[in-house]
Coordinates of C-alpha atoms and ligand atoms in Angstrom, one line a residue:
M68 CA 17.5 38.0 40.4
E69 CA 16.0 40.1 37.5
R70 CA 14.4 37.8 34.9
T71 CA 15.5 38.2 31.3
F72 CA 12.2 36.7 29.9
D73 CA 8.5 37.4 30.3
C74 CA 7.3 34.0 28.9
L75 CA 8.6 30.5 29.0
V76 CA 8.0 28.1 26.1
V77 CA 8.9 24.4 26.5
G78 CA 9.7 22.7 23.2
A79 CA 10.7 24.1 19.8
G80 CA 8.4 22.1 17.6
Y81 CA 5.5 23.7 15.8
A82 CA 3.5 24.5 19.0
G83 CA 6.4 26.1 20.7
A84 CA 7.9 27.9 17.8
V85 CA 4.7 29.5 16.7
A86 CA 3.8 30.5 20.2
A87 CA 7.2 31.9 20.8
R88 CA 7.1 33.9 17.6
E89 CA 3.6 35.3 18.3
L90 CA 4.3 36.3 21.9
A91 CA 7.6 37.9 20.8
E92 CA 6.4 39.6 17.7
R93 CA 2.8 40.4 18.2
G94 CA 3.0 40.7 22.0
G95 CA 6.4 42.3 22.3
K96 CA 7.3 39.8 25.0
R97 CA 10.8 38.4 25.8
V98 CA 10.5 34.7 25.3
L99 CA 12.8 31.9 26.5
V100 CA 12.4 28.6 24.6
L101 CA 13.8 25.5 26.2
E102 CA 14.3 22.5 23.9
R103 CA 15.5 19.2 25.2
R104 CA 16.8 18.0 21.8
D105 CA 19.9 19.5 20.2
H106 CA 17.8 21.0 17.4
V107 CA 14.6 22.9 16.7
G108 CA 11.7 21.7 14.7
G109 CA 10.3 18.9 17.0
N110 CA 9.3 15.9 15.0
A111 CA 9.3 17.9 11.7
Y112 CA 13.1 18.3 11.9
D113 CA 15.0 17.4 8.8
C114 CA 18.7 17.3 8.0
P115 CA 21.1 15.9 5.4
D116 CA 22.3 12.3 6.3
E117 CA 25.9 11.2 5.9
H118 CA 25.3 10.7 2.2
G119 CA 23.9 14.2 1.6
V120 CA 20.3 13.1 1.3
L121 CA 17.8 15.4 3.1
I122 CA 15.9 13.1 5.5
H123 CA 13.2 13.6 8.0
K124 CA 14.7 12.1 11.2
Y125 CA 11.4 11.5 13.0
G126 CA 9.2 10.2 10.1
P127 CA 8.0 11.6 6.8
H128 CA 6.3 15.0 7.0
I129 CA 4.2 16.4 4.1
F130 CA 2.5 19.7 4.6
H131 CA -1.2 20.1 3.7
T132 CA -3.9 22.4 5.0
G133 CA -7.3 23.8 4.4
S134 CA -6.5 26.9 6.5
K135 CA -5.5 30.0 4.6
R136 CA -4.4 31.5 7.9
V137 CA -1.9 28.7 8.5
F138 CA -0.6 28.7 5.0
D139 CA -0.1 32.4 4.9
Y140 CA 1.6 32.3 8.3
L141 CA 4.1 29.6 7.5
S142 CA 4.7 31.3 4.1
R143 CA 6.3 34.1 5.9
F144 CA 9.1 31.7 6.9
T145 CA 9.5 29.5 3.8
R146 CA 8.8 29.3 0.1
W147 CA 7.2 26.1 -1.1
R148 CA 8.0 23.3 -3.4
R149 CA 4.8 22.1 -5.2
Y150 CA 4.2 18.6 -4.1
Q151 CA 1.1 16.4 -3.9
H152 CA 1.7 13.2 -2.0
R153 CA 0.7 10.0 -3.7
V154 CA 0.8 6.6 -1.9
I155 CA 0.4 3.1 -3.2
A156 CA -0.2 -0.1 -1.3
N157 CA 2.2 -3.0 -2.1
L158 CA 0.8 -6.4 -1.2
P159 CA 0.9 -10.0 -2.2
R160 CA -1.5 -11.3 -4.8
D161 CA -4.3 -13.4 -3.3
N162 CA -3.8 -16.1 -5.9
P163 CA -0.5 -15.7 -7.9
E164 CA -1.2 -18.9 -9.9
V165 CA -3.9 -17.2 -11.9
V166 CA -1.5 -14.7 -13.4
P167 CA -0.3 -15.7 -16.8
A168 CA 3.4 -16.8 -16.7
H169 CA 4.5 -14.0 -19.0
K170 CA 3.0 -11.4 -16.7
K171 CA 4.3 -12.9 -13.5
T172 CA 6.3 -10.4 -11.4
D173 CA 7.3 -11.1 -7.8
G174 CA 3.8 -12.3 -6.8
R175 CA 2.9 -8.8 -5.6
F176 CA 0.8 -5.9 -6.9
T177 CA 0.0 -2.3 -6.1
F178 CA -2.9 0.0 -6.1
P179 CA -3.5 3.7 -5.0
V180 CA -4.2 4.4 -1.3
P181 CA -6.7 5.8 -0.3
F182 CA -8.5 3.0 -2.1
N183 CA -10.3 4.7 -5.1
L184 CA -12.0 3.7 -8.3
D185 CA -8.7 2.9 -10.0
S186 CA -7.7 0.7 -7.0
M187 CA -11.0 -1.1 -7.5
E188 CA -10.0 -1.9 -11.1
R189 CA -6.5 -3.0 -10.1
A190 CA -8.0 -5.3 -7.5
F191 CA -11.0 -6.7 -9.3
G192 CA -9.9 -6.4 -13.0
P193 CA -10.9 -3.7 -15.4
D194 CA -14.5 -4.8 -16.2
E195 CA -15.6 -6.1 -12.8
G196 CA -13.8 -3.2 -11.1
K197 CA -15.6 -0.7 -13.2
R198 CA -19.0 -2.3 -12.5
L199 CA -18.3 -2.4 -8.8
G200 CA -17.1 1.2 -8.9
E201 CA -20.4 2.3 -10.5
K202 CA -22.3 0.4 -7.9
L203 CA -20.4 2.2 -5.2
L204 CA -21.1 5.6 -6.8
D205 CA -24.8 4.7 -6.9
A206 CA -24.8 3.7 -3.3
Y207 CA -23.3 7.0 -2.1
P208 CA -24.4 9.6 -4.7
A209 CA -23.9 12.7 -2.5
Q210 CA -20.5 11.8 -1.1
S211 CA -16.9 12.0 -2.5
Q212 CA -15.6 9.5 0.0
V213 CA -16.8 7.0 2.6
T214 CA -14.9 5.7 5.7
I215 CA -14.2 2.0 5.8
L216 CA -16.2 1.6 9.0
E217 CA -19.2 3.2 7.3
L218 CA -18.8 1.1 4.2
R219 CA -18.7 -2.1 6.4
Q220 CA -22.2 -1.2 7.6
N221 CA -23.7 -1.3 4.1
P222 CA -26.2 -4.2 3.9
D223 CA -25.9 -4.7 0.1
P224 CA -24.0 -8.0 -0.3
E225 CA -21.8 -6.8 -3.2
I226 CA -20.9 -3.6 -1.4
A227 CA -20.3 -5.6 1.8
A228 CA -17.9 -7.8 -0.3
I229 CA -16.0 -4.6 -1.5
A230 CA -15.9 -3.4 2.1
E231 CA -14.5 -6.8 3.2
Y232 CA -11.9 -6.6 0.4
V233 CA -10.7 -3.1 1.4
Y234 CA -10.8 -4.0 5.1
E235 CA -8.6 -7.0 4.6
H236 CA -6.2 -5.6 2.0
V237 CA -5.8 -2.0 3.2
F238 CA -6.9 -1.7 6.8
V239 CA -6.8 -4.6 9.2
H240 CA -3.2 -5.7 8.9
Y241 CA -1.7 -2.2 8.6
T242 CA -3.8 -1.0 11.6
M243 CA -2.7 -4.1 13.6
K244 CA 0.9 -3.2 12.8
Q245 CA 0.5 0.5 13.6
W246 CA -1.7 0.2 16.7
G247 CA -1.6 -3.4 17.9
Q248 CA -5.4 -3.2 17.6
T249 CA -8.1 -3.7 14.9
P250 CA -9.8 -0.8 13.1
E251 CA -12.9 -1.4 15.3
E252 CA -10.9 -1.1 18.5
I253 CA -9.1 2.2 17.7
D254 CA -10.6 5.8 17.5
P255 CA -12.8 5.9 14.3
N256 CA -11.3 9.3 13.4
T257 CA -8.0 7.5 12.8
T258 CA -9.1 5.3 10.0
A259 CA -11.3 8.1 8.7
R260 CA -8.1 9.9 7.8
V261 CA -7.7 7.4 4.9
P262 CA -11.2 7.0 3.5
V263 CA -12.4 5.0 0.4
R264 CA -12.5 7.6 -2.4
L265 CA -15.5 7.6 -4.7
S266 CA -13.4 9.1 -7.5
R267 CA -10.1 8.6 -9.3
D268 CA -8.3 11.3 -7.2
D269 CA -5.2 9.4 -6.1
R270 CA -3.7 12.2 -3.9
Y271 CA -3.2 11.2 -0.3
F272 CA -4.5 14.6 0.8
Q273 CA -7.1 16.8 -0.9
D274 CA -6.4 20.1 0.9
P275 CA -6.2 23.2 -1.2
W276 CA -2.7 24.1 0.1
Q277 CA -0.1 21.3 -0.1
G278 CA 3.6 21.3 -0.5
M279 CA 7.0 21.0 1.0
P280 CA 9.1 23.8 2.4
L281 CA 11.5 24.6 -0.4
E282 CA 14.7 24.3 1.7
G283 CA 13.3 21.9 4.2
Y284 CA 11.5 22.2 7.6
T285 CA 14.5 23.1 9.8
P286 CA 15.3 26.4 8.0
L287 CA 11.5 27.3 8.4
F288 CA 11.9 26.8 12.1
E289 CA 15.2 28.7 12.3
R290 CA 13.5 31.7 10.6
M291 CA 10.5 31.5 12.8
L292 CA 12.6 31.6 15.9
D293 CA 14.9 34.2 14.6
H294 CA 13.5 37.3 16.4
P295 CA 15.3 39.7 18.8
N296 CA 12.8 38.9 21.6
I297 CA 13.4 35.1 21.4
T298 CA 16.2 33.2 23.1
V299 CA 16.4 29.5 22.3
A300 CA 18.3 27.2 24.6
L301 CA 18.9 23.7 23.0
G302 CA 19.8 20.6 24.9
V303 CA 18.0 21.8 28.0
D304 CA 15.3 19.6 29.7
A305 CA 12.8 22.2 30.9
L306 CA 11.9 19.9 33.8
T307 CA 15.3 20.7 35.4
R308 CA 14.2 24.4 35.6
L309 CA 10.4 24.3 35.7
D310 CA 8.5 23.1 38.7
V311 CA 4.7 23.1 38.9
S312 CA 4.2 21.0 42.0
G313 CA 1.5 22.2 44.4
G314 CA -0.2 24.4 41.8
A315 CA 2.6 27.1 41.9
V316 CA 4.7 27.7 38.9
R317 CA 8.4 28.1 39.7
V318 CA 11.3 28.6 37.3
D319 CA 14.8 28.2 38.6
G320 CA 13.3 27.9 42.1
Q321 CA 11.5 31.3 42.0
S322 CA 7.9 31.8 41.4
F323 CA 7.0 32.8 37.9
D324 CA 3.7 34.5 36.9
G325 CA 4.2 35.0 33.2
P326 CA 2.7 32.7 30.6
V327 CA 4.3 29.2 30.3
I328 CA 3.6 27.3 27.1
Y329 CA 4.4 23.7 27.7
T330 CA 4.5 21.4 24.6
G331 CA 5.9 18.2 26.1
Q332 CA 4.1 15.3 27.7
A333 CA 1.5 16.3 30.3
D334 CA 2.1 13.2 32.4
E335 CA 5.8 13.8 32.6
L336 CA 5.2 17.5 33.7
F337 CA 3.4 16.2 36.7
G338 CA 5.7 13.4 37.6
F339 CA 3.3 10.8 36.3
C340 CA 1.3 11.3 39.4
F341 CA -1.9 9.7 37.9
G342 CA 0.1 7.1 36.0
P343 CA 1.7 7.2 32.5
L344 CA -0.4 8.1 29.4
P345 CA -0.1 5.3 26.8
Y346 CA 1.6 6.1 23.5
R347 CA 2.9 4.3 20.4
T348 CA 6.5 4.8 19.4
L349 CA 8.3 4.1 16.1
D350 CA 11.6 2.6 15.2
F351 CA 12.9 3.9 12.0
G352 CA 15.0 1.8 9.6
F353 CA 17.0 4.0 7.3
E354 CA 18.7 2.5 4.3
T355 CA 20.8 4.2 1.6
H356 CA 20.9 2.7 -1.9
R357 CA 23.3 3.5 -4.7
R358 CA 20.7 4.4 -7.3
D359 CA 18.7 7.4 -8.4
F360 CA 15.4 6.1 -6.9
Y361 CA 14.3 3.1 -4.9
Q362 CA 10.5 3.1 -5.5
T363 CA 8.0 4.9 -7.7
H364 CA 6.2 6.9 -5.0
G365 CA 7.1 9.0 -2.0
T366 CA 5.5 6.4 0.3
V367 CA 4.6 2.8 -0.3
N368 CA 2.3 1.2 2.3
Y369 CA 2.8 -2.5 3.0
T370 CA -0.8 -3.1 3.9
V371 CA -0.9 -6.9 4.3
D372 CA 2.6 -8.3 5.1
E373 CA 6.1 -7.2 6.4
D374 CA 6.8 -6.0 9.9
F375 CA 7.0 -2.3 8.9
T376 CA 4.0 -0.3 7.9
R377 CA 5.5 1.8 5.1
I378 CA 8.6 2.8 3.2
T379 CA 9.2 6.5 2.4
E380 CA 11.8 7.7 0.0
F381 CA 12.7 11.3 0.8
K382 CA 13.9 12.4 -2.6
H383 CA 10.4 12.1 -3.9
L384 CA 9.1 14.4 -1.2
T385 CA 11.9 17.0 -1.2
G386 CA 12.7 17.0 -4.9
Q387 CA 16.4 16.9 -4.0
D388 CA 18.5 16.6 -7.2
L389 CA 21.1 14.1 -6.1
P390 CA 21.9 11.4 -8.7
G391 CA 23.1 7.9 -7.8
V392 CA 22.1 7.9 -4.2
T393 CA 18.8 7.7 -2.3
T394 CA 17.7 7.1 1.3
I395 CA 14.6 5.3 2.4
M396 CA 12.9 4.9 5.8
K397 CA 10.9 1.9 7.1
E398 CA 8.6 2.5 10.0
Y399 CA 8.1 -0.1 12.7
S400 CA 5.5 0.7 15.3
R401 CA 5.4 -0.6 18.9
A402 CA 4.2 0.3 22.4
Y403 CA 6.0 3.1 24.0
T404 CA 7.5 2.0 27.3
G405 CA 9.1 5.2 28.5
A406 CA 12.6 3.7 28.2
A407 CA 15.5 6.2 27.6
G408 CA 15.8 7.2 24.0
E409 CA 12.2 6.3 23.1
T410 CA 9.9 9.0 21.6
P411 CA 6.2 9.0 22.2
Y412 CA 4.9 9.6 18.7
Y413 CA 1.2 8.8 18.8
A414 CA -1.3 9.3 21.6
I415 CA -3.6 6.3 21.8
I416 CA -7.0 8.0 21.8
D417 CA -9.7 6.1 23.7
P418 CA -12.1 6.9 26.5
A419 CA -10.0 5.5 29.3
N420 CA -6.8 7.3 28.1
N421 CA -8.7 10.5 27.5
A422 CA -10.1 10.4 31.0
L423 CA -6.6 9.9 32.4
Y424 CA -5.4 12.8 30.3
E425 CA -8.2 15.0 31.6
K426 CA -6.9 14.6 35.1
Y427 CA -3.6 16.0 34.0
R428 CA -5.3 18.8 32.2
A429 CA -7.3 19.7 35.2
L430 CA -4.1 19.9 37.3
A431 CA -2.5 22.2 34.7
G432 CA -5.6 24.4 34.9
E433 CA -4.8 25.0 38.5
C434 CA -1.2 26.2 37.8
G435 CA -1.2 29.9 37.2
D436 CA -0.6 30.9 33.6
L437 CA 0.4 27.4 32.4
H438 CA -0.9 26.3 29.0
L439 CA -0.7 22.8 27.6
L440 CA -0.3 23.1 23.8
G441 CA 0.6 20.5 21.1
R442 CA 0.4 16.9 20.1
L443 CA 2.0 15.6 23.3
A444 CA 0.8 18.2 25.8
E445 CA -2.9 17.9 24.6
Y446 CA -2.7 14.2 23.9
K447 CA -4.1 14.7 20.4
Y448 CA -3.5 13.5 16.8
Y449 CA -2.7 16.9 15.4
N450 CA -1.3 17.3 11.9
M451 CA 1.2 20.1 11.5
D452 CA -1.3 22.6 10.2
A453 CA -3.8 21.9 13.1
I454 CA -1.2 22.6 15.7
V455 CA -0.1 25.8 14.0
L456 CA -3.7 27.0 14.0
R457 CA -4.1 26.0 17.7
A458 CA -1.0 27.9 18.6
L459 CA -2.1 31.0 16.7
E460 CA -5.5 30.8 18.4
L461 CA -4.1 30.4 21.9
C462 CA -1.9 33.4 21.3
D463 CA -4.9 35.4 20.1
V464 CA -6.4 34.8 23.5
L465 CA -3.3 35.4 25.5
L466 CA -2.5 38.6 23.8
E467 CA -6.0 39.9 24.2
K468 CA -5.7 39.5 28.0
Ligands
LIG203 P1 6.6 18.0 18.6 O1 7.0 18.2 17.2 O2 6.7 16.7 19.3 O3 7.5 19.0 19.5 C1 7.6 19.0 20.9 C2 9.0 19.4 21.3 O4 9.0 19.6 22.7 C3 10.0 18.4 20.9 O5 11.1 19.0 20.2 C4 10.5 17.9 22.3 O6 11.9 17.5 22.3 C5 10.3 19.1 23.2 N1 10.1 18.7 24.6 C6 9.3 17.8 25.2 N2 9.5 17.8 26.5 C7 10.5 18.7 26.8 C8 11.1 19.2 28.0 N3 10.8 18.6 29.2 N4 12.0 20.1 27.9 C9 12.4 20.7 26.7 N5 11.8 20.3 25.5 C10 10.9 19.3 25.6 N6 1.8 16.1 10.2 C11 1.5 16.6 9.0 O7 0.8 17.6 8.9 N7 1.9 15.9 7.9 C12 2.6 14.8 7.9 O8 3.0 14.2 6.9 C13 3.0 14.3 9.2 N8 3.7 13.1 9.3 C14 4.0 12.6 10.5 C15 4.7 11.4 10.6 C16 5.0 10.9 11.9 C17 5.8 9.6 12.0 C18 4.6 11.6 13.1 C19 4.9 11.0 14.4 C20 3.9 12.8 13.0 C21 3.6 13.3 11.7 N9 2.9 14.5 11.6 C22 2.5 15.0 10.4 C23 2.4 15.3 12.8 C24 3.5 16.3 13.2 O9 4.7 15.7 13.6 C25 2.9 17.1 14.4 O10 1.7 17.7 14.1 C26 3.8 18.2 15.0 O11 5.2 17.8 15.1 C27 3.3 18.6 16.3 O12 4.1 19.6 16.8 P2 4.3 19.8 18.4 O13 5.1 21.1 18.6 O14 3.0 19.7 19.1 O15 5.1 18.5 18.9
LIG204 N1 -4.4 3.0 7.5 C1 -4.4 1.7 7.1 N2 -3.8 1.4 5.9 C2 -3.2 2.3 5.1 C3 -3.1 3.6 5.6 C4 -3.7 3.9 6.8 O1 -5.0 0.9 7.7 O2 -2.7 1.9 4.0 C5 -5.0 3.4 8.8 C6 -4.1 3.1 10.0 O3 -5.0 2.7 11.1 C7 -3.5 4.4 10.2 C8 -4.6 5.3 9.9 O4 -5.3 4.7 8.8 O5 -2.9 4.5 11.5 C9 -4.2 6.8 9.5 O6 -3.3 6.7 8.5 P1 -2.3 7.9 8.2 O7 -1.5 7.6 7.0 O8 -3.0 9.2 8.3 O9 -1.3 7.8 9.5 P2 0.0 8.7 9.9 O10 0.6 9.2 8.7 O11 -0.6 9.7 10.8 O12 0.8 7.7 10.6

C-alpha cells in the first residue's frame, strides 16, 4: 500500500505540533500527526467552560521565555496579550493573637512569591523586615536571587533564621503536597525555579518575553497545524498503529523508515518492559463563582495548609471580559498510578528514575529514525518555551540530514 505520509508525529502538544510544522513547511514532508485526545494542544489546551469562561483544562499555562527564536516562532501563530504573572502565598498567621482586634481578618495573611524584600517586610514587619532585607543584600552582593537550598547553607545565625522562615512558610509544606517529598529529597533544580529574590521584583517570571496568546492556546495550535502537508488524526492512540518491538519501526504492520517523532511516555512505547517510570499526577477542582473576581491574583499558593497547592483564576491570566462570573482551579497532586483516565504531568527526576529512563532511551536509539521528544518522552521538566526550542533544534538536525 502506498503511504500518504513521509513522517509520523505522535502527539499534538508543543513538541509534536512544532515538529510537524517544521517537517512539513521547512522540510516539505507530508506529516501525519496522531493524537490520542480529542483535541490538539497537549497540556496547554484551553477551551471555554459551560459558563463561557476560558479555562486551561490541564493546569494554568503562562508563556515566558528568554529565547527570541521561540518568541518569534510562536508569534507567527498568535498575537499576544501583555501579561506578567504575579503570585502570592496565602497562609495562616503564626500567632493570630498578636494582631490588634481592629486589624483582625481571618487569621491569614499574604506575601509575594517568590519570597522577596517586600515579602520579608510582610512577614517580619516593616522595620525588622527592612533590616533583614539589607542584611541579605549585604550577604549576596553580586546576586539578584538565591535558592532556598543555598540560603539554608548560610552560617550566619540571622540569615539562617530567615532561611528557616522561608523554608517553613514557602517551601516545605508546598513541596510535600506537590511531590510527597521534602525540598532536600527532590531535584534541586525544581525548588530553584522559585528562588528567594534579592529585590522587590514581584513577577513570578523574569524572562524578557512574557504573555498569553491573545485568543488562547488552542487557536495557536490550530494555526500551527494548519498546513497543506499536515494531516491531524484526533482520538487515535498511536500505539494501535505504531510498533517498535525488536528494534524495527512498523506502522500499520508495515516497516516504516521515515522519521517518527514520538512525544508520549517512553515506558508506554516499549510496553513498560523495564518497569513503569514514576510520575506525579494532578486532580483539578474547578469551581465557578457568580462574581467578577474570586481572588486578587492569577495564582494564589497555599504554602502551609490546605490539601491543594494553589488556586488559579483564569480571568486574570486571559484578560477575558466577562462580568459576573469567574472560574477557578484548585490543584491536588498525588502519585500517578497508571489507572485509566490519569495523566502523568510531572516526571519525578532523581538518579534512579533517570537511570530507568536511560534504558528506554537506549532502546529508542536502536529503532531506526525514531526520536523521543517532549516532556513525557524525554522524562524532563520542560516549560513550554524549552520544548519549543528542543523541537526546533531537533528539526534543524533532521532537515540537515
Ligand atoms: P504534552 O503537552 O503532554 O503533549 C503530549 C501529547 O501527546 C498529548 O496531547 C498526549 O495526549 C499525546 N500522546 C501521548 N501518547 C500518545 C499516544 N500513544 N498516541 C497519541 N497521542 C499521544 N509551561 C510553561 O512554560 N508555563 C506554564 O505556566 C506551565 N504551566 C504548567 C502547569 C501544569 C500543571 C503542567 C503539568 C505543565 C505546565 N507547563 C508550563 C509545562 C507545559 O505543559 C509543557 O512544557 C508542554 O505541555 C510540553 O509539551 P509536550 O508536547 O512535550 O507534551
Ligand atoms: N514551590 C514551593 N512553594 C511555592 C512555589 C513553589 O515550595 O510557593 C516549590 C515546589 O517544590 C514546586 C517548585 O518550587 O514544585 C516549582 O514551582 P513552580 O511554580 O515552578 O511549579 P509548576 O508551576 O511547574 O508546578
